[in-house]
Amino acid sequence: MAEEVFFDAFLEINGVDLSDQANEVRLTTGREMRDKSRFGKKTRLNKAGPKTWGISVTFLQNYDAAKVDATIYPLWDNGTEFTVKVRARKTDTISATNPEYSSTGVVENYDPVGGTWGDIMNAPLTISAADDLARAVA
Amino acid sequence: MAEPEVLFDCDVLVAGYDFTGQHNMVTVSVGRELKEKSVFRKKTRIYKPGPKTLSFSSRFFYAAGDSPPQIDDQFFSAIDDAGVPMSVWPRGADEGNDGMAWALVKESYNFGGPFGDILTGESSGGTGAEILRPTSLKDQFAAVTASGSGTGFQLGALTASQRAIAFIHVIEALGTTPTLDVIVESDPLNTFLASTTRFTFSQFAASGSQILAEISGPITDTWWRTLWTLGGTSPSFKFLVGLYIGPK
């Protein structure tokens, strides 16, 4: 498949579609590495341990009802574990070439206020794992 | 679709001082310490939200002096005790607007810069008490010179699982032996004919600030406002009152 320009990301947090409020989103998955290095080898070897995942989002801050702050702040304030969904192309259906990733997440960090005079206010958000990450292709 | 926010009118108040006119950058970040709840049969390290955290950082133009006290004087020496309120109002502290507030714990303060630049300072820190998301019941822009009451706001009732916290920044006190007494009251209606006093601040004779102890629900009244009484000769005060209603 040809390279992809990121124009149409889908981001849903706690049932609220916030796609058109963000200008950056990144789902990061990982594995904690467990050292299985041993004599007879000259390379540090690793075995895949627990999975990790996190989502970082940069919103353009919006205090209107049902928008960024009204959705995110209560999730942080109440310690709510919520459903989060993200995929590369909102317009296209979920498919093998447009998988949707979803799970239960928690707000680890959120900046409700931030910026320099005259700038558009960004509101960065970090979501951490409260459950396994699912990948849907249909 | 609403336009994103441009940060023009952000008010920054600390203790008895309005530092808005010195600041040009402020960031308030809230978080949760994550407590691991990973268990067998799961393959992902998973977490449960733990304690809340708050950190702030700000940048301002340096100014020093004691009369009246300037920002360097306050951030370097006067604002050292945990407990003074700090509030940030991204859309301005106009009555009815929401902001963020906490009990300031100053972590760092510095100033400096390269040759030829405008001298700036930076401050950062956290909170020594609960993190508040208050509504401005009374803003600090215009001086009050007579006793009176503020606009009523229907902020809602207080359920049994909620609490309310009120704080005040008194940023100016003029006149001869001026005194200011402020209360926050609630009422079922906006007429405030059957009001109940919920918070009573200490009397102010000069600039200062106070955060009052929380009150718990249930409170069925949904309307809230401030009421102030002035004393002395030709008294004039500028003050802001913030009220937080939220979960315990």
PDB file of N, CA, C and O in Angstrom, chain B residues 66-92:
ATOM      1  N   ASP B  66       9.151  46.939  46.581  1.00  0.00           N
ATOM      2  CA  ASP B  66       8.331  46.638  47.742  1.00  0.00           C
ATOM      3  C   ASP B  66       7.077  47.493  47.827  1.00  0.00           C
ATOM      4  O   ASP B  66       6.137  47.134  48.527  1.00  0.00           O
ATOM      5  N   SER B  67       7.059  48.632  47.189  1.00  0.00           N
ATOM      6  CA  SER B  67       5.943  49.551  47.388  1.00  0.00           C
ATOM      7  C   SER B  67       5.469  50.100  46.056  1.00  0.00           C
ATOM      8  O   SER B  67       5.991  51.102  45.557  1.00  0.00           O
ATOM      9  N   PRO B  68       4.425  49.526  45.452  1.00  0.00           N
ATOM     10  CA  PRO B  68       3.741  48.319  45.942  1.00  0.00           C
ATOM     11  C   PRO B  68       4.562  47.071  45.663  1.00  0.00           C
ATOM     12  O   PRO B  68       5.456  47.101  44.819  1.00  0.00           O
ATOM     13  N   PRO B  69       4.274  45.981  46.340  1.00  0.00           N
ATOM     14  CA  PRO B  69       5.065  44.751  46.148  1.00  0.00           C
ATOM     15  C   PRO B  69       4.997  44.275  44.703  1.00  0.00           C
ATOM     16  O   PRO B  69       3.930  44.215  44.104  1.00  0.00           O
ATOM     17  N   GLN B  70       6.147  43.971  44.136  1.00  0.00           N
ATOM     18  CA  GLN B  70       6.206  43.504  42.759  1.00  0.00           C
ATOM     19  C   GLN B  70       6.351  41.982  42.735  1.00  0.00           C
ATOM     20  O   GLN B  70       6.555  41.339  43.761  1.00  0.00           O
ATOM     21  N   ILE B  71       6.306  41.433  41.522  1.00  0.00           N
ATOM     22  CA  ILE B  71       6.238  39.976  41.385  1.00  0.00           C
ATOM     23  C   ILE B  71       7.480  39.289  41.926  1.00  0.00           C
ATOM     24  O   ILE B  71       7.419  38.214  42.515  1.00  0.00           O
ATOM     25  N   ASP B  72       8.669  39.899  41.752  1.00  0.00           N
ATOM     26  CA  ASP B  72       9.878  39.290  42.295  1.00  0.00           C
ATOM     27  C   ASP B  72       9.813  39.205  43.807  1.00  0.00           C
ATOM     28  O   ASP B  72      10.166  38.187  44.409  1.00  0.00           O
ATOM     29  N   ASP B  73       9.352  40.277  44.432  1.00  0.00           N
ATOM     30  CA  ASP B  73       9.270  40.303  45.886  1.00  0.00           C
ATOM     31  C   ASP B  73       8.363  39.188  46.389  1.00  0.00           C
ATOM     32  O   ASP B  73       8.666  38.527  47.369  1.00  0.00           O
ATOM     33  N   GLN B  74       7.274  38.983  45.673  1.00  0.00           N
ATOM     34  CA  GLN B  74       6.305  37.991  46.134  1.00  0.00           C
ATOM     35  C   GLN B  74       6.778  36.575  45.882  1.00  0.00           C
ATOM     36  O   GLN B  74       6.741  35.724  46.757  1.00  0.00           O
ATOM     37  N   PHE B  75       7.237  36.290  44.667  1.00  0.00           N
ATOM     38  CA  PHE B  75       7.642  34.920  44.373  1.00  0.00           C
ATOM     39  C   PHE B  75       8.912  34.522  45.109  1.00  0.00           C
ATOM     40  O   PHE B  75       9.130  33.368  45.416  1.00  0.00           O
ATOM     41  N   PHE B  76       9.787  35.487  45.389  1.00  0.00           N
ATOM     42  CA  PHE B  76      11.033  35.123  46.063  1.00  0.00           C
ATOM     43  C   PHE B  76      10.844  34.907  47.541  1.00  0.00           C
ATOM     44  O   PHE B  76      11.400  33.983  48.125  1.00  0.00           O
ATOM     45  N   SER B  77      10.062  35.758  48.190  1.00  0.00           N
ATOM     46  CA  SER B  77      10.041  35.698  49.648  1.00  0.00           C
ATOM     47  C   SER B  77       8.654  35.495  50.237  1.00  0.00           C
ATOM     48  O   SER B  77       8.469  34.677  51.115  1.00  0.00           O
ATOM     49  N   ALA B  78       7.669  36.251  49.774  1.00  0.00           N
ATOM     50  CA  ALA B  78       6.410  36.290  50.509  1.00  0.00           C
ATOM     51  C   ALA B  78       5.574  35.039  50.315  1.00  0.00           C
ATOM     52  O   ALA B  78       4.911  34.592  51.229  1.00  0.00           O
ATOM     53  N   ILE B  79       5.580  34.488  49.126  1.00  0.00           N
ATOM     54  CA  ILE B  79       4.699  33.366  48.860  1.00  0.00           C
ATOM     55  C   ILE B  79       5.478  32.078  49.067  1.00  0.00           C
ATOM     56  O   ILE B  79       5.815  31.368  48.148  1.00  0.00           O
ATOM     57  N   ASP B  80       5.815  31.793  50.279  1.00  0.00           N
ATOM     58  CA  ASP B  80       6.590  30.599  50.574  1.00  0.00           C
ATOM     59  C   ASP B  80       5.792  29.580  51.356  1.00  0.00           C
ATOM     60  O   ASP B  80       6.102  28.404  51.357  1.00  0.00           O
ATOM     61  N   ASP B  81       4.776  30.030  52.032  1.00  0.00           N
ATOM     62  CA  ASP B  81       4.002  29.097  52.832  1.00  0.00           C
ATOM     63  C   ASP B  81       2.949  28.413  51.981  1.00  0.00           C
ATOM     64  O   ASP B  81       2.259  29.056  51.210  1.00  0.00           O
ATOM     65  N   ALA B  82       2.829  27.117  52.110  1.00  0.00           N
ATOM     66  CA  ALA B  82       1.762  26.400  51.420  1.00  0.00           C
ATOM     67  C   ALA B  82       0.425  26.878  51.966  1.00  0.00           C
ATOM     68  O   ALA B  82       0.292  27.164  53.153  1.00  0.00           O
ATOM     69  N   GLY B  83      -0.548  26.986  51.126  1.00  0.00           N
ATOM     70  CA  GLY B  83      -1.878  27.331  51.580  1.00  0.00           C
ATOM     71  C   GLY B  83      -2.455  28.557  50.928  1.00  0.00           C
ATOM     72  O   GLY B  83      -3.675  28.707  50.916  1.00  0.00           O
ATOM     73  N   VAL B  84      -1.635  29.471  50.386  1.00  0.00           N
ATOM     74  CA  VAL B  84      -2.236  30.623  49.729  1.00  0.00           C
ATOM     75  C   VAL B  84      -2.845  30.162  48.417  1.00  0.00           C
ATOM     76  O   VAL B  84      -2.281  29.317  47.730  1.00  0.00           O
ATOM     77  N   PRO B  85      -3.999  30.704  48.069  1.00  0.00           N
ATOM     78  CA  PRO B  85      -4.626  30.260  46.829  1.00  0.00           C
ATOM     79  C   PRO B  85      -3.926  30.832  45.603  1.00  0.00           C
ATOM     80  O   PRO B  85      -3.470  31.969  45.610  1.00  0.00           O
ATOM     81  N   MET B  86      -3.816  30.002  44.588  1.00  0.00           N
ATOM     82  CA  MET B  86      -3.397  30.440  43.254  1.00  0.00           C
ATOM     83  C   MET B  86      -4.503  30.025  42.305  1.00  0.00           C
ATOM     84  O   MET B  86      -5.002  28.906  42.380  1.00  0.00           O
ATOM     85  N   SER B  87      -4.932  30.929  41.441  1.00  0.00           N
ATOM     86  CA  SER B  87      -5.997  30.601  40.498  1.00  0.00           C
ATOM     87  C   SER B  87      -5.627  31.104  39.112  1.00  0.00           C
ATOM     88  O   SER B  87      -4.996  32.153  38.955  1.00  0.00           O
ATOM     89  N   VAL B  88      -5.991  30.319  38.134  1.00  0.00           N
ATOM     90  CA  VAL B  88      -5.722  30.625  36.723  1.00  0.00           C
ATOM     91  C   VAL B  88      -7.044  30.527  35.988  1.00  0.00           C
ATOM     92  O   VAL B  88      -7.765  29.537  36.112  1.00  0.00           O
ATOM     93  N   TRP B  89      -7.376  31.554  35.212  1.00  0.00           N
ATOM     94  CA  TRP B  89      -8.663  31.645  34.532  1.00  0.00           C
ATOM     95  C   TRP B  89      -8.409  31.811  33.034  1.00  0.00           C
ATOM     96  O   TRP B  89      -8.193  32.928  32.568  1.00  0.00           O
ATOM     97  N   PRO B  90      -8.434  30.728  32.264  1.00  0.00           N
ATOM     98  CA  PRO B  90      -7.991  30.802  30.864  1.00  0.00           C
ATOM     99  C   PRO B  90      -8.847  31.708  29.989  1.00  0.00           C
ATOM    100  O   PRO B  90      -8.355  32.255  29.009  1.00  0.00           O
ATOM    101  N   ARG B  91     -10.119  31.886  30.333  1.00  0.00           N
ATOM    102  CA  ARG B  91     -10.988  32.783  29.567  1.00  0.00           C
ATOM    103  C   ARG B  91     -11.210  34.090  30.302  1.00  0.00           C
ATOM    104  O   ARG B  91     -12.093  34.850  29.950  1.00  0.00           O
ATOM    105  N   GLY B  92     -10.398  34.349  31.328  1.00  0.00           N
ATOM    106  CA  GLY B  92     -10.588  35.528  32.149  1.00  0.00           C
ATOM    107  C   GLY B  92     -11.397  35.190  33.374  1.00  0.00           C
ATOM    108  O   GLY B  92     -12.214  34.252  33.355  1.00  0.00           O
TER     109      GLY B  92
END
